[in-house]
Short mmCIF file of C-alpha atoms in Angstrom, two decimals:
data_model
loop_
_atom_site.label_atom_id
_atom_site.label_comp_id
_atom_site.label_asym_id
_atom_site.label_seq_id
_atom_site.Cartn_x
_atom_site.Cartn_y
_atom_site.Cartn_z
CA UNK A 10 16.39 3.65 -18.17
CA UNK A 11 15.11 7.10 -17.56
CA UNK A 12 15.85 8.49 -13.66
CA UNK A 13 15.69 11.72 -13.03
CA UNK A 14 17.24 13.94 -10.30
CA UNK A 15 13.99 14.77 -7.51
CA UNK A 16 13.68 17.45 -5.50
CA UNK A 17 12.87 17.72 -2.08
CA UNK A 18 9.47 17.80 -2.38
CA UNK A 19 9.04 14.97 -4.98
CA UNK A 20 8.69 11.26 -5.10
CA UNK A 21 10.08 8.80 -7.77
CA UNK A 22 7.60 6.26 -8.78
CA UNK A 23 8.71 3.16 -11.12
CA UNK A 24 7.46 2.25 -14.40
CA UNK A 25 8.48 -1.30 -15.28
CA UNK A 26 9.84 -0.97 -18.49
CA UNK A 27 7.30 -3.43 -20.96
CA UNK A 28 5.31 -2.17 -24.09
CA UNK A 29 6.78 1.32 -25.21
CA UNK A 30 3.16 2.52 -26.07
CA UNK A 31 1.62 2.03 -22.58
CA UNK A 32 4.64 3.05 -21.24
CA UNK A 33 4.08 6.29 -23.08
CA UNK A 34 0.47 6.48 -21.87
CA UNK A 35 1.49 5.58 -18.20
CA UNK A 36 3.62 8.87 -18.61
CA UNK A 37 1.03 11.21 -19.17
CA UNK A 38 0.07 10.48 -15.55
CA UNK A 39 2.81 12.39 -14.15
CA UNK A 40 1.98 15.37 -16.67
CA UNK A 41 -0.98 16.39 -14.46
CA UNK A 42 0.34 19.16 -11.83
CA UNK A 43 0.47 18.31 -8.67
CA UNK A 44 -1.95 19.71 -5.24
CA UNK A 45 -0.76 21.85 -2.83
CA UNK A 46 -0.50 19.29 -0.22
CA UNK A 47 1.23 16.42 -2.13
CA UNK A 48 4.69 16.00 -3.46
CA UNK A 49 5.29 15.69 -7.05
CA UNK A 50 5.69 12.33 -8.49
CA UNK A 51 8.33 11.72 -11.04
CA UNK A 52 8.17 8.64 -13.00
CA UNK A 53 11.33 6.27 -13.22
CA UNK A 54 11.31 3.83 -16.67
CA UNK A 55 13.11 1.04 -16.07
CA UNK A 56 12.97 -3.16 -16.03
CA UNK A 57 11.54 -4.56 -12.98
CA UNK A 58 14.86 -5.86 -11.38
CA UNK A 59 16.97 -2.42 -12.70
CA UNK A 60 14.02 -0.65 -10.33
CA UNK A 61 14.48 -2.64 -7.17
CA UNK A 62 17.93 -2.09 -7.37
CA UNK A 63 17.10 1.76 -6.83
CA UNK A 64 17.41 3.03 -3.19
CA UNK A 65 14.88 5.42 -4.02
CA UNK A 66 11.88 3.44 -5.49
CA UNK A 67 8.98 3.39 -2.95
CA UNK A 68 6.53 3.16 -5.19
CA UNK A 69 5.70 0.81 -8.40
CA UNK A 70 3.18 1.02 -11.18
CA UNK A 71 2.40 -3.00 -12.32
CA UNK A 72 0.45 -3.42 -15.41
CA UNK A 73 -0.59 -6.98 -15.42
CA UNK A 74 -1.71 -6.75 -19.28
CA UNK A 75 1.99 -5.84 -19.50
CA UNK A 76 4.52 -8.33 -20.85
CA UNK A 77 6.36 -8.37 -17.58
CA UNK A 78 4.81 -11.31 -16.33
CA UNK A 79 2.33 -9.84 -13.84
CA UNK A 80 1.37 -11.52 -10.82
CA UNK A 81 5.45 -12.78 -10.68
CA UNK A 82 6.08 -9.55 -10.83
CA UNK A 83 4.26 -8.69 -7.72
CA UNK A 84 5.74 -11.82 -5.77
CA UNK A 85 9.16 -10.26 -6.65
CA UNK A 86 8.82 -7.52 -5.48
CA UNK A 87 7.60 -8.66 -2.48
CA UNK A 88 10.50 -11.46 -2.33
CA UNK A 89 13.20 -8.38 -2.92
CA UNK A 90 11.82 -5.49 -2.11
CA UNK A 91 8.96 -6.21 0.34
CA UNK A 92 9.03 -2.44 1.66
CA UNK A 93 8.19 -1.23 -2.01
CA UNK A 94 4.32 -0.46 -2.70
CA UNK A 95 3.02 -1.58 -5.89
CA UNK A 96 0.15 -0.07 -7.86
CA UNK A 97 -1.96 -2.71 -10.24
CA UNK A 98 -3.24 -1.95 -13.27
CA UNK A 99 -5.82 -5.43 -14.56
CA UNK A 100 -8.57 -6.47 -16.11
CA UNK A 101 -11.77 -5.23 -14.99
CA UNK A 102 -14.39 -7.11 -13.10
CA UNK A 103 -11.78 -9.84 -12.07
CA UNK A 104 -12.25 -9.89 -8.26
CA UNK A 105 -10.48 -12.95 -7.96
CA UNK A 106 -7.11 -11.42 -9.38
CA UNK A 107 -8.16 -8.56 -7.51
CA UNK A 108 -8.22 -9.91 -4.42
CA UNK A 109 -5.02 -12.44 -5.72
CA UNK A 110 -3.44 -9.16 -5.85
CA UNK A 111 -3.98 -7.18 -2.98
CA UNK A 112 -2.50 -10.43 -0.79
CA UNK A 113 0.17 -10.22 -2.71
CA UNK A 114 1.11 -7.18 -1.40
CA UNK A 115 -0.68 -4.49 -4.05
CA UNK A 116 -2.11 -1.17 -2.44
CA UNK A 117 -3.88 -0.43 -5.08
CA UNK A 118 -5.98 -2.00 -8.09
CA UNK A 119 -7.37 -0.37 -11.23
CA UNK A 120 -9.00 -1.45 -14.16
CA UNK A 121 -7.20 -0.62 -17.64
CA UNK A 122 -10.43 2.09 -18.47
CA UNK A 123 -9.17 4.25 -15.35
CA UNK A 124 -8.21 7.72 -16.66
CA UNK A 125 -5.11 9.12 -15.98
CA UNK A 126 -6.78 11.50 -13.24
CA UNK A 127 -7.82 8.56 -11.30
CA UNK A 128 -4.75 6.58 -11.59
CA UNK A 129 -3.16 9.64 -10.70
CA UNK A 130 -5.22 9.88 -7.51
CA UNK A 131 -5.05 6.35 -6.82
CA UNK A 132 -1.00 7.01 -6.60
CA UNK A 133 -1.35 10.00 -4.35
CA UNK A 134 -3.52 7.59 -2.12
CA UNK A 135 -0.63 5.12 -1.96
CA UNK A 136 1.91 7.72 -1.51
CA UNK A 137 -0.15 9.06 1.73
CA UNK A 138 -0.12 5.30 3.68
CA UNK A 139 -3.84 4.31 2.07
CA UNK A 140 -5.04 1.47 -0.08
CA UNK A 141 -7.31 2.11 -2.97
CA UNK A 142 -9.53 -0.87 -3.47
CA UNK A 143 -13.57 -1.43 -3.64
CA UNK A 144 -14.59 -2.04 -0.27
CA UNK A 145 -16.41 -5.02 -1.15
CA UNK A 146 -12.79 -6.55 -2.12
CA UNK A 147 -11.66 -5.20 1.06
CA UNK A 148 -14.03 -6.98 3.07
CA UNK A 149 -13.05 -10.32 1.32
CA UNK A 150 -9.40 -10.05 1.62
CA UNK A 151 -10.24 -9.38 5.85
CA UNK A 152 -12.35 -12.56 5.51
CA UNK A 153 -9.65 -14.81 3.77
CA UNK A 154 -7.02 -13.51 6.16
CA UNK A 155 -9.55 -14.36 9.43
CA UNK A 156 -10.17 -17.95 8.43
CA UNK A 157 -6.48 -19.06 7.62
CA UNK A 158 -4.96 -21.25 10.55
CA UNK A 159 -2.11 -18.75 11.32
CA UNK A 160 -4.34 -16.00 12.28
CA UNK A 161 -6.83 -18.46 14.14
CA UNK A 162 -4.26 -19.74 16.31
CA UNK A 163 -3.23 -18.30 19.50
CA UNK A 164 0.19 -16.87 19.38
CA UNK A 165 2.60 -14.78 22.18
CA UNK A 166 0.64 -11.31 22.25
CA UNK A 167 4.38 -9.11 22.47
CA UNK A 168 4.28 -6.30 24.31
CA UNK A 169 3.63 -2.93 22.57
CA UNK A 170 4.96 0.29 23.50
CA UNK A 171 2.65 3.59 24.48
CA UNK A 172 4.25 5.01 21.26
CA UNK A 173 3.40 2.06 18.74
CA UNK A 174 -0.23 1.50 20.59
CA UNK A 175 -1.22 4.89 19.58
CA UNK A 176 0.08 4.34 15.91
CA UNK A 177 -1.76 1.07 15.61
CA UNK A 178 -4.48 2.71 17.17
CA UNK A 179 -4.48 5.24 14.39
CA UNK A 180 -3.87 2.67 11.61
CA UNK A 181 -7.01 0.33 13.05
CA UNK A 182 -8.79 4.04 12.25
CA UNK A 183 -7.75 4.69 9.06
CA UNK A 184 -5.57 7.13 8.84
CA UNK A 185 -2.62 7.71 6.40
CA UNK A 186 1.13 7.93 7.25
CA UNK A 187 0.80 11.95 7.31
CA UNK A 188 -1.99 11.98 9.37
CA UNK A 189 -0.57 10.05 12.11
CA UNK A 190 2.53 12.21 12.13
CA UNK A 191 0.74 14.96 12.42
CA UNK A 192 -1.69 13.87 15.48
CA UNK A 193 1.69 12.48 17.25
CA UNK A 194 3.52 15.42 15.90
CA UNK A 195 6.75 13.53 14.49
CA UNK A 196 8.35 12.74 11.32
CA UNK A 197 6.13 10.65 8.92
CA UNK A 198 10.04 8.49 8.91
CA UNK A 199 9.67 8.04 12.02
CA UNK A 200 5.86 6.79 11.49
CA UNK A 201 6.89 3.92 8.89
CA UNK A 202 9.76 2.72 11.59
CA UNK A 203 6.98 2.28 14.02
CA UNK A 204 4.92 0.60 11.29
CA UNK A 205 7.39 -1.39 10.54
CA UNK A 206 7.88 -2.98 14.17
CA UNK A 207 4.63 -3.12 14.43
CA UNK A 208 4.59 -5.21 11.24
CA UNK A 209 7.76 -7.43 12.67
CA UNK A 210 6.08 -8.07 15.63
CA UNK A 211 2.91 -9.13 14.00
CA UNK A 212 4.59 -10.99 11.05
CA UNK A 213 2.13 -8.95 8.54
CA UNK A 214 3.52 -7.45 5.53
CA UNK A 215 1.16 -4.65 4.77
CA UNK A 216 -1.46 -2.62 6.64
CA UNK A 217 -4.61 -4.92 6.64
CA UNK A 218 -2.80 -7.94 7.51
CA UNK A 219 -1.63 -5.64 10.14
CA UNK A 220 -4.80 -4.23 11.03
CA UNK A 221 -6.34 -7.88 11.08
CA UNK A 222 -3.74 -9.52 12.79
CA UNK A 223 -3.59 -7.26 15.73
CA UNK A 224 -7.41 -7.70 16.48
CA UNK A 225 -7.02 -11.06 16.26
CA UNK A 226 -4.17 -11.35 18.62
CA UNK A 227 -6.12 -9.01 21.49
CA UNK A 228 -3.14 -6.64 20.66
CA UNK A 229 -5.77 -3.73 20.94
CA UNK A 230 -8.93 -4.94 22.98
CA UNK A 231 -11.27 -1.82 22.49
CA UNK A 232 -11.70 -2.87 19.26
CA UNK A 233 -14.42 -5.15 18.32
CA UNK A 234 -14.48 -6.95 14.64
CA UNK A 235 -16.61 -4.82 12.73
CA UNK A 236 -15.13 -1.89 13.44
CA UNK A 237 -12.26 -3.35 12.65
CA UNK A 238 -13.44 -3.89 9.14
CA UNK A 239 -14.87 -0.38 8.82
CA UNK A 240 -11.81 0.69 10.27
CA UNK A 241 -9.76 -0.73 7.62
CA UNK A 242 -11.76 -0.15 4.78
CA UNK A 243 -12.51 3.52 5.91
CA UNK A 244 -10.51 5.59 3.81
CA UNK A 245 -10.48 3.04 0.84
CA UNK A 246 -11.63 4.49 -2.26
CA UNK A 247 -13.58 2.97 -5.20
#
């Protein structure tokens, strides 16, 4: 296992420990200097279950060609670690393991002939509160969510606070983490605790199950379903 010691502006990403040669090529990622505006990533080698016992893993890279097991990889992460986001690396042109993938609880999903600079990007996108996905996939992942039973049924709308009405409001429009704590002008910690009532309330584990879920439970009126889905898909890239 490789950690290294972060600064205060950086963020450690993990890199499930698999095949020492893409490992090697999943490294050159974090070569590439970082913006002005983002934090630098630091990469974190290690095997799956050694990185979800890290307090400071937010972020995971999953490369399903990997011997690591792939999609059970995903599910345990989201069975342990449900708060960690997970970036997929698949086969191209598979929309059904895309879309397998992103309910599973993926914020991102890249084919293996993505260069490092748009891996990288797709990272920062994570990093910011985004999803980086086609919006076509998107779109279907909205539909399959609409037309399951537990969304269709009518459940106890709870009551939501000023506060977390104006960060769902921002959410249903697309904007990242930063962004809303800059508009409300508080911590972007502060942010993901109000995202994650928002979530507990709802019983959705990421933001477009959120997203869908509160439309469909009247949670924010003003909205109507297609903006909704624009909404969601707004800032998705790909």
């Amino acid at each position: 296992m490789t950690p290294k010691n972060p600064g205060p502006q950086t963020i450690r990403v993990g890199l499930i420990a698999g095949e020492p040669v893409r490992d090697a090529g999943l490294k050159t990622i974090f070569d590439l200097p970082a913006q002005d505006d983002q934090a630098q990533l630091v990469p974190v080698i290690g095997s799956l279950m050694e990185l979800l016992a890290l307090d400071g893993i937010e972020y995971v890279v999953v490369d399903l060609h990997s011997s690591l097991g792939g999609l059970e990889a995903l599910e345990t992460i989201r069975r342990v670690r449900p708060e960690i986001r997970s970036i997929v690396i698949g086969p191209e042109g598979d929309e059904e393991l895309m879309l397998t993938s992103i309910i599973a609880g993926a914020r991102a999903y890249l084919g293996h002939s993505a260069g490092p600079e748009i891996v990288r990007k797709a990272i920062e996108v994570v990093t910011t509160g985004s999803i980086w996905a086609p919006r076509r996939l998107l779109c279907r992942v909205i539909d399959r969510l609409l037309s399951t039973p537990s969304v269709q049924q009518a459940t106890t709308v709870q009551q939501l606070t000023p506060r977390e009405q104006q960060v769902l409001e921002l959410i249903l429009n697309a904007h990242s983490t930063r962004e809303i704590a800059a508009r409300l002008g508080i911590e972007q910690r502060t942010v993901k605790a109000y995202i994650g009532r928002l979530m507990r309330k709802t019983g959705a584990d990421n933001r477009v199950k959120l997203s869908v879920s509160a439309l469909s439970r009247s949670m924010m009126p003003d909205f109507e379903g297609r903006k909704t889905r624009d909404s969601v898909t707004g800032q998705i890239t790909n």
